[in-house]
Short mmCIF file of C-alpha atoms and ligand atoms in Angstrom, two decimals:
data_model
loop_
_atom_site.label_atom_id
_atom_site.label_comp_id
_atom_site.label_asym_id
_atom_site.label_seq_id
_atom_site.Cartn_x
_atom_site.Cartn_y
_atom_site.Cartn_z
CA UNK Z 29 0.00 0.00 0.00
CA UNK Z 30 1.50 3.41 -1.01
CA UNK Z 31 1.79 5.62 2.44
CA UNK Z 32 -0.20 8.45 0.84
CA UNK Z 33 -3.34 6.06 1.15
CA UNK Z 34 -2.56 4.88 4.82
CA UNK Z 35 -2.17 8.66 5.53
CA UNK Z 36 -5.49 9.20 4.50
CA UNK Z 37 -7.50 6.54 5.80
CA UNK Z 38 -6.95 7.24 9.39
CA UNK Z 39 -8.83 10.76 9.63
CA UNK Z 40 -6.22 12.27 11.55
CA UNK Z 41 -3.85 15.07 10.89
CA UNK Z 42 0.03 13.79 9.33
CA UNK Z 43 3.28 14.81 10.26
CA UNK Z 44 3.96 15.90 7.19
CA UNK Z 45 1.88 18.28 7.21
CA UNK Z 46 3.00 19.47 10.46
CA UNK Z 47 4.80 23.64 10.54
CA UNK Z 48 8.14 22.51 12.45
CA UNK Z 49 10.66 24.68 10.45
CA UNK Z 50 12.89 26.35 13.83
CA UNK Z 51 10.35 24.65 16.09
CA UNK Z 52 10.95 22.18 18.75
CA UNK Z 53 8.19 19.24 18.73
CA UNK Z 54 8.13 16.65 21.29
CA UNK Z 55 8.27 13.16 19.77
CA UNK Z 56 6.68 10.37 21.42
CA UNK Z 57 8.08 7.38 19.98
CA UNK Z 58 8.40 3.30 21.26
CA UNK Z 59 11.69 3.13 22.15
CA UNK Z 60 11.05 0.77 24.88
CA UNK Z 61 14.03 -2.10 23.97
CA UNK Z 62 15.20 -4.46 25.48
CA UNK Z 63 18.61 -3.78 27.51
CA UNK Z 64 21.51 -6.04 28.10
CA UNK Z 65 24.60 -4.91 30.47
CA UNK Z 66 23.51 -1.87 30.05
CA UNK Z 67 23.13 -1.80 25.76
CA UNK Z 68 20.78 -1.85 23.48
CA UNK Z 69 20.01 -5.99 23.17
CA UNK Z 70 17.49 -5.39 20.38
CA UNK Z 71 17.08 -2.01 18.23
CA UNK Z 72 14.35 -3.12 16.56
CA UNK Z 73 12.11 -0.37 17.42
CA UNK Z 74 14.17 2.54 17.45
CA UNK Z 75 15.08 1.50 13.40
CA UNK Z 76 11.13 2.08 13.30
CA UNK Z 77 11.31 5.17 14.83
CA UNK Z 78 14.22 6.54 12.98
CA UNK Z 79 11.86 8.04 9.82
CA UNK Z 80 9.56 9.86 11.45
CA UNK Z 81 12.77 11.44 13.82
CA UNK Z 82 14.35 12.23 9.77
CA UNK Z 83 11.45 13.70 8.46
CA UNK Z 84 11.40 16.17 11.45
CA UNK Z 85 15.13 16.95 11.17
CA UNK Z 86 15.43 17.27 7.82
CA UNK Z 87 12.69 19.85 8.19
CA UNK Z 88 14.80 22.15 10.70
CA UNK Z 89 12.84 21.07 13.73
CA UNK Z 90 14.54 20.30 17.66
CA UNK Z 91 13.62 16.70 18.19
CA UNK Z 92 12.95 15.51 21.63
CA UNK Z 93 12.02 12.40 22.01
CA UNK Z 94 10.63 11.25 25.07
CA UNK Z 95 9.67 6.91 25.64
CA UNK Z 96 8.88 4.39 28.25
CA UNK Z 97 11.33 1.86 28.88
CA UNK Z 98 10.30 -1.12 30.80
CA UNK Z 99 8.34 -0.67 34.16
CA UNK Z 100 10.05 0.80 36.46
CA UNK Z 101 8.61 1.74 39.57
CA UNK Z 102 9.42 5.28 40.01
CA UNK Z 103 13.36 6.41 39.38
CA UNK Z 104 15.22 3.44 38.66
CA UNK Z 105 18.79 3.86 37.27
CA UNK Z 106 19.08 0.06 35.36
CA UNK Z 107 16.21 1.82 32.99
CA UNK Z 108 17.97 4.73 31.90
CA UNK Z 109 17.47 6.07 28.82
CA UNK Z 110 21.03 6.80 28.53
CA UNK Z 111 22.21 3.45 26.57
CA UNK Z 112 18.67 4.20 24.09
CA UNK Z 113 20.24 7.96 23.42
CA UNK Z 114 23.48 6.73 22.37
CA UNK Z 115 22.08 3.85 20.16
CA UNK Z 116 19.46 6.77 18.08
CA UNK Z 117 22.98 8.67 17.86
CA UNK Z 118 24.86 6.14 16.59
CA UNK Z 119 22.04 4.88 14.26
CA UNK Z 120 21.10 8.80 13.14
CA UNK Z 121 24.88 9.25 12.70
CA UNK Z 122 24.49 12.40 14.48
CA UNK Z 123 25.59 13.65 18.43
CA UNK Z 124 22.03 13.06 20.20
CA UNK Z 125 21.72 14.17 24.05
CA UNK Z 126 20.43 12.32 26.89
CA UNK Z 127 18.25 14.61 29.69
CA UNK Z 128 18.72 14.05 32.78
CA UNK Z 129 15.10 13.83 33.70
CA UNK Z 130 11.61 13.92 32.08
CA UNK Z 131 10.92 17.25 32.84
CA UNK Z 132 11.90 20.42 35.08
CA UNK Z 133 14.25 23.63 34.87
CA UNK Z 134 17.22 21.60 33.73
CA UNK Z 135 15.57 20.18 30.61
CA UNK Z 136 13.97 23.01 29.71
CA UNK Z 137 17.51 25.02 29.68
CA UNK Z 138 18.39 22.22 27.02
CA UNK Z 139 15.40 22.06 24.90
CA UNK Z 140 15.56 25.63 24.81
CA UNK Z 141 19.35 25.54 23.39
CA UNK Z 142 18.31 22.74 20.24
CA UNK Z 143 19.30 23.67 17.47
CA UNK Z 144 17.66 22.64 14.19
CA UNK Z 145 18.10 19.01 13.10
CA UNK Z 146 19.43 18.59 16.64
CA UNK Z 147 17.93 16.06 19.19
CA UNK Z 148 17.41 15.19 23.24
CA UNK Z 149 16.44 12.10 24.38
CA UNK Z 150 14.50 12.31 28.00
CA UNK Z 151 14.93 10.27 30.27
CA UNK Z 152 12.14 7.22 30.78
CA UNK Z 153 8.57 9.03 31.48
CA UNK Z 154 7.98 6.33 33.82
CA UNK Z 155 10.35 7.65 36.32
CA UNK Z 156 7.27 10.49 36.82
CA UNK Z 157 4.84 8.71 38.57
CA UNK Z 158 2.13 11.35 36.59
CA UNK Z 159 3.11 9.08 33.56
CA UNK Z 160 0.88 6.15 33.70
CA UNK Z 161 -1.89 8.60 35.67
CA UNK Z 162 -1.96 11.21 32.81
CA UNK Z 163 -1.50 13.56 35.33
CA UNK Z 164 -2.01 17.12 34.13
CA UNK Z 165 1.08 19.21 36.10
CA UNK Z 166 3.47 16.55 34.17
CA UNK Z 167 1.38 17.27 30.90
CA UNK Z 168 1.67 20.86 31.37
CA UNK Z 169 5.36 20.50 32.07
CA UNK Z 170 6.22 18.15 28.93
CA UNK Z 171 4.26 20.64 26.67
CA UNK Z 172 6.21 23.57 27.88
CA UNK Z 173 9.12 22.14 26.45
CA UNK Z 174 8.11 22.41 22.54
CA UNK Z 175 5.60 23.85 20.45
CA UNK Z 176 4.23 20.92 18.57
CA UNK Z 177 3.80 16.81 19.61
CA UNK Z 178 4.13 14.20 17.38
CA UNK Z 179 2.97 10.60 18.48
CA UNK Z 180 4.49 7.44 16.67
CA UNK Z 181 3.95 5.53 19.21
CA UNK Z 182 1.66 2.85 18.10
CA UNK Z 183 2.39 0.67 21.26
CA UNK Z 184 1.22 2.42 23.66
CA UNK Z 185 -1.65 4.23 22.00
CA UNK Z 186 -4.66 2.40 23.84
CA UNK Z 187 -3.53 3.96 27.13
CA UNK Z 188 -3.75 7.20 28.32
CA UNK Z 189 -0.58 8.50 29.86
CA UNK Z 190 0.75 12.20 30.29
CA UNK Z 191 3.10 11.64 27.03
CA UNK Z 192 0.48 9.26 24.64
CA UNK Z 193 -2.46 11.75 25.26
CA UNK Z 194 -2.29 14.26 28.13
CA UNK Z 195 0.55 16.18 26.53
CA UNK Z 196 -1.67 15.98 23.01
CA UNK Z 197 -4.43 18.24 24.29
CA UNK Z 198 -1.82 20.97 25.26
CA UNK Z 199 0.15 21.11 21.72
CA UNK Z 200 -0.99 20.87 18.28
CA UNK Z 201 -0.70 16.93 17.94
CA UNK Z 202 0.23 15.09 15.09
CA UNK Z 203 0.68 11.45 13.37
CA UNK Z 204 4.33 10.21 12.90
CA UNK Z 205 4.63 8.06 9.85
CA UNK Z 206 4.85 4.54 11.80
CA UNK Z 207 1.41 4.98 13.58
CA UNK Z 208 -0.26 6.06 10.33
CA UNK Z 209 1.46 2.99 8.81
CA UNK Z 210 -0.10 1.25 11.99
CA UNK Z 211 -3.43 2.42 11.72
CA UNK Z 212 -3.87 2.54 8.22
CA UNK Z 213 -3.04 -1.33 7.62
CA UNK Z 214 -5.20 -2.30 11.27
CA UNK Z 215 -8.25 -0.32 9.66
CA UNK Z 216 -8.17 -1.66 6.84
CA UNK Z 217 -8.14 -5.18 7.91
CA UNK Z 218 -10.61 -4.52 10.55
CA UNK Z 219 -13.13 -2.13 7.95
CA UNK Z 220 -11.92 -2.69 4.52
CA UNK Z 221 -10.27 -6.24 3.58
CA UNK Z 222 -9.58 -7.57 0.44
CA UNK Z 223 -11.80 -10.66 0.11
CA UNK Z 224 -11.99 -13.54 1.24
CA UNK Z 225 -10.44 -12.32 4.85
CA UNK Z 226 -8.97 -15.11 6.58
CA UNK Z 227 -8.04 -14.25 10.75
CA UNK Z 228 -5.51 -17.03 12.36
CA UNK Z 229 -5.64 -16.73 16.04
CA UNK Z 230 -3.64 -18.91 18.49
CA UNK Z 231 -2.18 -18.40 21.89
CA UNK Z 232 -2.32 -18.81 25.22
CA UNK Z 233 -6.06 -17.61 26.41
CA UNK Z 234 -9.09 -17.31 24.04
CA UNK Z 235 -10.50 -14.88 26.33
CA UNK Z 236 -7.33 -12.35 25.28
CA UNK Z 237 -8.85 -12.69 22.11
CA UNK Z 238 -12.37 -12.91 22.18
CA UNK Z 239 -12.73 -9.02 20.67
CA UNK Z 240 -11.30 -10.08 18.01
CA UNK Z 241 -13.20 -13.17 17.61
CA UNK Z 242 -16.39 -11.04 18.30
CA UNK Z 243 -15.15 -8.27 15.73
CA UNK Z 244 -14.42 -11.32 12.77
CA UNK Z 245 -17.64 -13.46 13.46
CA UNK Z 246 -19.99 -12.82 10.68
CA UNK Z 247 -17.28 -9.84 9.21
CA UNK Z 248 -14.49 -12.41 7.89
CA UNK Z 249 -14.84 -15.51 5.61
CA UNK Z 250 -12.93 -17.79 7.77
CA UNK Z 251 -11.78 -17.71 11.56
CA UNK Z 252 -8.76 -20.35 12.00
CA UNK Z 253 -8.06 -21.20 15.61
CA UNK Z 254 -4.71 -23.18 17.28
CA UNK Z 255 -2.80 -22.71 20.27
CA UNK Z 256 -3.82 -23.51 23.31
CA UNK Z 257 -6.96 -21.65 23.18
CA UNK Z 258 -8.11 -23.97 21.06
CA UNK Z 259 -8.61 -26.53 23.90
CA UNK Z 260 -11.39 -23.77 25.70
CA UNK Z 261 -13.36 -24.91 22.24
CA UNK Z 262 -12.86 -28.42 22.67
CA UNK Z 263 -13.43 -28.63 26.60
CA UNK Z 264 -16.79 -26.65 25.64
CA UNK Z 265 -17.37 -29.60 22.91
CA UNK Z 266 -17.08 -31.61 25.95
CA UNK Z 267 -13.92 -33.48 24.41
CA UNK Z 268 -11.16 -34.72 26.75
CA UNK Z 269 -8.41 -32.22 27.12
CA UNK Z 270 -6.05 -34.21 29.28
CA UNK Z 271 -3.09 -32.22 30.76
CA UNK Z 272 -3.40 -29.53 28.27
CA UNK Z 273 -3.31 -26.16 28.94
CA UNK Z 274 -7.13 -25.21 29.19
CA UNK Z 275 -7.91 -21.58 29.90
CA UNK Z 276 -11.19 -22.41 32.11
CA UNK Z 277 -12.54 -18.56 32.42
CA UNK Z 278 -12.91 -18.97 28.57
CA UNK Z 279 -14.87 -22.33 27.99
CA UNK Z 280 -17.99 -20.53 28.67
CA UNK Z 281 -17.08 -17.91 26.24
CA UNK Z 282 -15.96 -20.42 23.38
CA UNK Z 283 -19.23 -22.02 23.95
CA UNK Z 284 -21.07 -18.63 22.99
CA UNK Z 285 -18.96 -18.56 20.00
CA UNK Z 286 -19.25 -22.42 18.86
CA UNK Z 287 -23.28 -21.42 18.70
CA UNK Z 288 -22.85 -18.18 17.19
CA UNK Z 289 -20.37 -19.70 14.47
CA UNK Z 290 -23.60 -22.16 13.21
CA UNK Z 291 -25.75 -19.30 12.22
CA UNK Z 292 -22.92 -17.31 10.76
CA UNK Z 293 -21.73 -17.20 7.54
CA UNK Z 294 -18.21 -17.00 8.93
CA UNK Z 295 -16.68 -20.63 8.91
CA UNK Z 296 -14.68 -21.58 12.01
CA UNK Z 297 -11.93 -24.03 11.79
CA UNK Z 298 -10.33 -25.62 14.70
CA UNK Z 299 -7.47 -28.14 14.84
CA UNK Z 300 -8.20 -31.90 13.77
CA UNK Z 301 -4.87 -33.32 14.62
CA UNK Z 302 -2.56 -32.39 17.69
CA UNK Z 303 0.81 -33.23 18.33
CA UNK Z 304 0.99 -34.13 22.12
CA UNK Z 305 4.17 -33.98 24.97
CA UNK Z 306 3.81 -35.65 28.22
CA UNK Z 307 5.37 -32.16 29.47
CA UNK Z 308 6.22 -28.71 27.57
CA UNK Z 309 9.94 -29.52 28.02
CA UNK Z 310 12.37 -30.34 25.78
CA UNK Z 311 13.52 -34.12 24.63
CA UNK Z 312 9.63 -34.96 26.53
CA UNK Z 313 8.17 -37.97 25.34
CA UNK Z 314 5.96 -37.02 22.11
CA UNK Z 315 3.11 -38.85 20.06
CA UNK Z 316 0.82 -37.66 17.02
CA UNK Z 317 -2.95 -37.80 17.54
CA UNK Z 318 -5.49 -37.66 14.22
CA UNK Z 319 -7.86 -36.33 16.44
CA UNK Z 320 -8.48 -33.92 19.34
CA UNK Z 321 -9.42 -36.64 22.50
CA UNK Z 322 -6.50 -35.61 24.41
CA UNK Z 323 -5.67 -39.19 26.49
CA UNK Z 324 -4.93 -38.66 30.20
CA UNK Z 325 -1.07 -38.21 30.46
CA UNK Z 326 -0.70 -36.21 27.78
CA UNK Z 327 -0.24 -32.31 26.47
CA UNK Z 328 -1.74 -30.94 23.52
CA UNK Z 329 1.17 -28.63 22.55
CA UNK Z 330 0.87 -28.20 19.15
CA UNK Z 331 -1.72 -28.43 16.21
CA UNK Z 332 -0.83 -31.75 13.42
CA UNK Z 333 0.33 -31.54 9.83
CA UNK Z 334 -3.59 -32.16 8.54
CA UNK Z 335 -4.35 -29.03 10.59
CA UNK Z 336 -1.32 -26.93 9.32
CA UNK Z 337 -2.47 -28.49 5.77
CA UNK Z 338 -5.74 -27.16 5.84
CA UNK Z 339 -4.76 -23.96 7.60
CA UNK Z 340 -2.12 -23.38 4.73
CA UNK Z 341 -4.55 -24.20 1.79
CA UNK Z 342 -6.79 -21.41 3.82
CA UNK Z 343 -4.56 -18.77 3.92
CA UNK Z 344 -2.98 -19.43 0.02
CA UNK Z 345 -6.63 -18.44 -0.99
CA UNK Z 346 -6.53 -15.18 1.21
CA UNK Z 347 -7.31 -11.96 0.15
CA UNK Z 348 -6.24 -10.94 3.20
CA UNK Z 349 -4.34 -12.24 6.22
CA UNK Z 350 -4.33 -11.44 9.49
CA UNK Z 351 -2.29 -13.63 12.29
CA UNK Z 352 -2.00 -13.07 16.17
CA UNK Z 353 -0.90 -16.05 18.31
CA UNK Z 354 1.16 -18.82 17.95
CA UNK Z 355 -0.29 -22.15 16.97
CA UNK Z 356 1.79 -24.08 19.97
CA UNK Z 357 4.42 -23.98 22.50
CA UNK Z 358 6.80 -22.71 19.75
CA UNK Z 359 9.73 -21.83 21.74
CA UNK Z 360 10.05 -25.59 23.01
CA UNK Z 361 10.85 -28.18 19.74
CA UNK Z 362 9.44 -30.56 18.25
CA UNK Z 363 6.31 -27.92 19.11
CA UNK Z 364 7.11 -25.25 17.22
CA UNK Z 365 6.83 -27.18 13.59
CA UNK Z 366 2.42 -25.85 13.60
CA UNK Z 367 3.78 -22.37 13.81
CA UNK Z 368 6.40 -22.92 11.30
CA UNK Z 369 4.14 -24.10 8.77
CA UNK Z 370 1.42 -21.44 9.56
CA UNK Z 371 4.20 -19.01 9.19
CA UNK Z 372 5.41 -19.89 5.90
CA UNK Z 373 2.05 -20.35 4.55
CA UNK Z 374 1.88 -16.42 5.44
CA UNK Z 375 5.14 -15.08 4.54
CA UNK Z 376 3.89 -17.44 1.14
CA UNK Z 377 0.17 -15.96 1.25
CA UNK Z 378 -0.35 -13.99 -2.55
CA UNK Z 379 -2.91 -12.06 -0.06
CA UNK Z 380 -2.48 -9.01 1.84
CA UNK Z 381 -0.45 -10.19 5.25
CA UNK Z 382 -0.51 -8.61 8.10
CA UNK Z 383 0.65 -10.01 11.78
CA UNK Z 384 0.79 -8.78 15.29
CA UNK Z 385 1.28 -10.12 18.77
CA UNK Z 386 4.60 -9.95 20.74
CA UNK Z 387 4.74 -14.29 20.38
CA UNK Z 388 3.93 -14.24 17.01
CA UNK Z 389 6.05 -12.01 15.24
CA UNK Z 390 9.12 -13.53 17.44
CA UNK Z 391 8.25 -16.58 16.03
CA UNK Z 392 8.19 -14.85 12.41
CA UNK Z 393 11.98 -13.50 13.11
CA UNK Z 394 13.09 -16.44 14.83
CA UNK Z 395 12.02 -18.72 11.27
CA UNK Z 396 14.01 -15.71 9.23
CA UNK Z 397 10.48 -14.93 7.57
CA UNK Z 398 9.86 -11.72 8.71
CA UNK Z 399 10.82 -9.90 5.73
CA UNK Z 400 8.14 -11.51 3.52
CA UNK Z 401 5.36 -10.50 5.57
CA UNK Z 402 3.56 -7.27 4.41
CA UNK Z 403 3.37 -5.54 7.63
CA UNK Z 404 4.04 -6.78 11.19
CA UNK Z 405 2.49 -4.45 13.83
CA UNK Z 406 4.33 -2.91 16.32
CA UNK Z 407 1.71 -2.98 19.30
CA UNK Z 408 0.41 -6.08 20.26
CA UNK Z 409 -2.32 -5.07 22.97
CA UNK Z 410 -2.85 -1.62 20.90
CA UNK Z 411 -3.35 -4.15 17.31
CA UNK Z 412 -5.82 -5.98 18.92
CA UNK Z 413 -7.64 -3.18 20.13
CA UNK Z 414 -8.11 -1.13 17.00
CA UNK Z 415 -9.23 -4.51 15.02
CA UNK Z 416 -11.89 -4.90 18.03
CA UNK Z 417 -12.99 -1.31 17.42
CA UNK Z 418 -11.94 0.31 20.14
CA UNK Z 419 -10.74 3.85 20.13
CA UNK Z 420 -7.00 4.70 21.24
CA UNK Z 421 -6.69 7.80 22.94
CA UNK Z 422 -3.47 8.37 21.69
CA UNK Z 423 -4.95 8.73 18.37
CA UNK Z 424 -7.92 10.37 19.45
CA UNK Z 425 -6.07 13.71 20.92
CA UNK Z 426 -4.31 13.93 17.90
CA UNK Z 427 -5.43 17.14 15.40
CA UNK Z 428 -8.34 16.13 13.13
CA UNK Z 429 -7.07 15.72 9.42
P1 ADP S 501 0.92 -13.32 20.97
O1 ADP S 501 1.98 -12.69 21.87
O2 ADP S 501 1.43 -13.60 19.60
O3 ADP S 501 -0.37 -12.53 20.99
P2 ADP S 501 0.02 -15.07 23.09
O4 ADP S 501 0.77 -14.27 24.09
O5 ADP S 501 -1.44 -15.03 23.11
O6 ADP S 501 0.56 -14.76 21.60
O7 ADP S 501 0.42 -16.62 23.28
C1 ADP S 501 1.71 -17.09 23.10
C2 ADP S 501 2.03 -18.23 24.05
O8 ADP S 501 1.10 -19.29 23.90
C3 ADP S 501 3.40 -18.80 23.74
O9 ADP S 501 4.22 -18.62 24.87
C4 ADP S 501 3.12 -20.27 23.47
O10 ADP S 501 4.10 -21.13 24.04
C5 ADP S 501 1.80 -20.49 24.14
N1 ADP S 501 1.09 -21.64 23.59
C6 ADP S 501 0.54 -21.74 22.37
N2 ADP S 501 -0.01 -22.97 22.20
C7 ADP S 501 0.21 -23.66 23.34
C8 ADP S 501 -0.12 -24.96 23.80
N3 ADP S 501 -0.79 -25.80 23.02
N4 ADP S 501 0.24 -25.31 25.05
C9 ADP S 501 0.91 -24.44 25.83
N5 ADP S 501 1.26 -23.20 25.46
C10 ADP S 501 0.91 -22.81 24.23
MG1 MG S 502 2.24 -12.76 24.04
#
């Protein structure tokens, strides 16, 4: 999809068409990586950031750029932002300065000294214990620091927190190019799908994913369900589920849907072959079953190869693809071979593909396919939200466009 078209879909106002020529904007991007002896482990999402954080610099605006990193509890020094600055200087190939806190006199001083094309990195907003309360003194103080707010943080957008929405009701507030990438590929899954639409769903608990399931029942052609969730259908079926994981809060739910999928038009597929462990371990004793009557003993930890072969036919007629959740205990072999295949049938898919879910698009890098996939969402939580329908408020603040 050409980014003109994503731009436009999403009703809200772009940063490029944001006035930032010799202005300072506050950037909030997801820059929340994971740290190792103090470095960058993983710079996955600040490479995502970086193109929203060009556009604004080669525009002649201050950047500062202000993220959550982890969950700290309060100041915590182990979650600096320091080691985050030094990687976006390294990676901008340009000198980028760490604050020394999220707001107050001092970091004012230095936003006040950027220069165009120049940027500070605050330290992590969860440090302020307004963050995560939206409080409005920390809004007020993060919007004296610049005259316009960009958000690009797609991960975060379904809460609001002083710098996701708070801060967007004090500046003019804006779309960075990865959340209008973000919400112009979940929309149009979730309004405007090219036909058939095929949703994969696996995981740990069907009741994380009942919205969606909800959303797609009666919207999508076909609903394909794996993982563990699976076994809330079949204990609901009244099938033996043995030792398998069996998310009990959600049988009554997947009983609901089992009813509701008869009268729909939407066909639901679950698994008709499992491949069973006596324990999710590795080198555990493992069997096939062509069938879903888990035996007493035994694990259902993955889906079969008539499952994955059905799946796969599925999603090689797609239109359009969308996958959240693994389809077994795929960091633990043999169990990982249902995900596999469901994985390459996607990064194979002539369809529209598009994948989200922390678990899921690990899986996709871990199997090297990540780079055939047509877009792999940055927010789990916040993907599943906007494909249910809810509204994020850090989109909602934003300007109107
Ligand atoms: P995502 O992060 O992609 O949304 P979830 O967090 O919902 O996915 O679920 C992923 C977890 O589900 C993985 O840790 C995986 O091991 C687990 N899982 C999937 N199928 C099974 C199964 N049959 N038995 C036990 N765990 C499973
Ligand atoms: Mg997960």
């Amino acid at each position: 999809m050409p980014d003109g078209d994503s731009a436009r879909s999403i009703g809200k106002a772009s940063v490029r068409e944001a006035e930032v020529d010799g202005r300072r904007v506050l950037l909030r991007a997801d820059l929340n990586v994971p740290l190792d002896g103090g470095e960058v482990a993983d710079d996955t999402r600040i490479r995502a950031s970086l193109p929203t954080i060009e556009l604004l610099r080669d525009r002649g605006a201050g950047v500062i750029l202000v993220s959550h990193l982890g969950r700290p509890k309060g100041l915590d020094p182990s979650l600096s932002m320091a080691p985050v600055a030094k990687r976006v200087g390294e990676l901008l190939e340009a000198p980028v300065k760490p604050a020394p806190a999220v707001v107050g006199e001092e970091v004012e001083a230095l936003a006040k000294q950027l220069s165009p094309g120049e940027v500070l990195v605050l330290e992590n907003s969860r440090f302020e214990e307004g963050e995560t309360k939206n409080d409005a003194a920390l809004a007020d103080a993060l919007a004296a620091l610049a005259d316009v707010y960009v958000n690009d943080a797609f991960g975060t957008a379904h809460r609001a927190h002083a710098t996701t929405e708070g801060v967007a009701h004090r500046l003019p507030g804006y779309a960075g190019l990865l959340l209008e990438r973000e919400l112009g590929e979940l929309t149009q899954v979730r309004d405007d799908p090219e036909r058939p639409l095929i949703v994969v769903l696996g995981g740990a608990k069907v009741t994380d994913k009942l919205g969606v399931i909800d959303r797609f029942l009666g919207f999508a052609e076909e609903i394909l369900i794996g993982g563990a969730m699976c076994f809330s259908f079949f204990k609901a079926e009244g099938r033996d589920t043995g030792n398998s994981m069996v998310e009990e809060e959600g049988v009554e739910s997947a009983r609901r849907i089992l009813a509701e999928a008869e009268s729909s038009d939407t066909i639901l597929e679950l698994p008709e072959d499992l491949v069973l462990g006596r324990a999710l371990e590795a080198g555990t004793e493992t069997r096939e079953l062509n069938g879903v009557d888990v035996p007493e003993g035994w694990m259902g930890l993955d889906v079969g190869t008539n499952t994955t072969a059905n799946f796969a036919m599925r999603i090689g007629r797609a239109g359009t693809v969308f996958w959240n959740g693994p389809m077994g205990a795929f960091e633990v072999e043999p169990f990982d071979a249902g995900t596999r295949a469901v994985a390459e049938a996607v990064a194979a898919a002539p369809g529209h593909t598009v994948v989200g879910g922390g678990d899921s698009v690990a899986a996709l890098h871990r199997f090297g396919l990540a780079d055939s996939i047509d877009w792999i969402s940055t927010g789990g939580g916040a993907s599943l939200e906007l494909v249910e329908g809810a509204r994020l408020p850090g989109v909602e603040a934003l300007r109107d466009g």
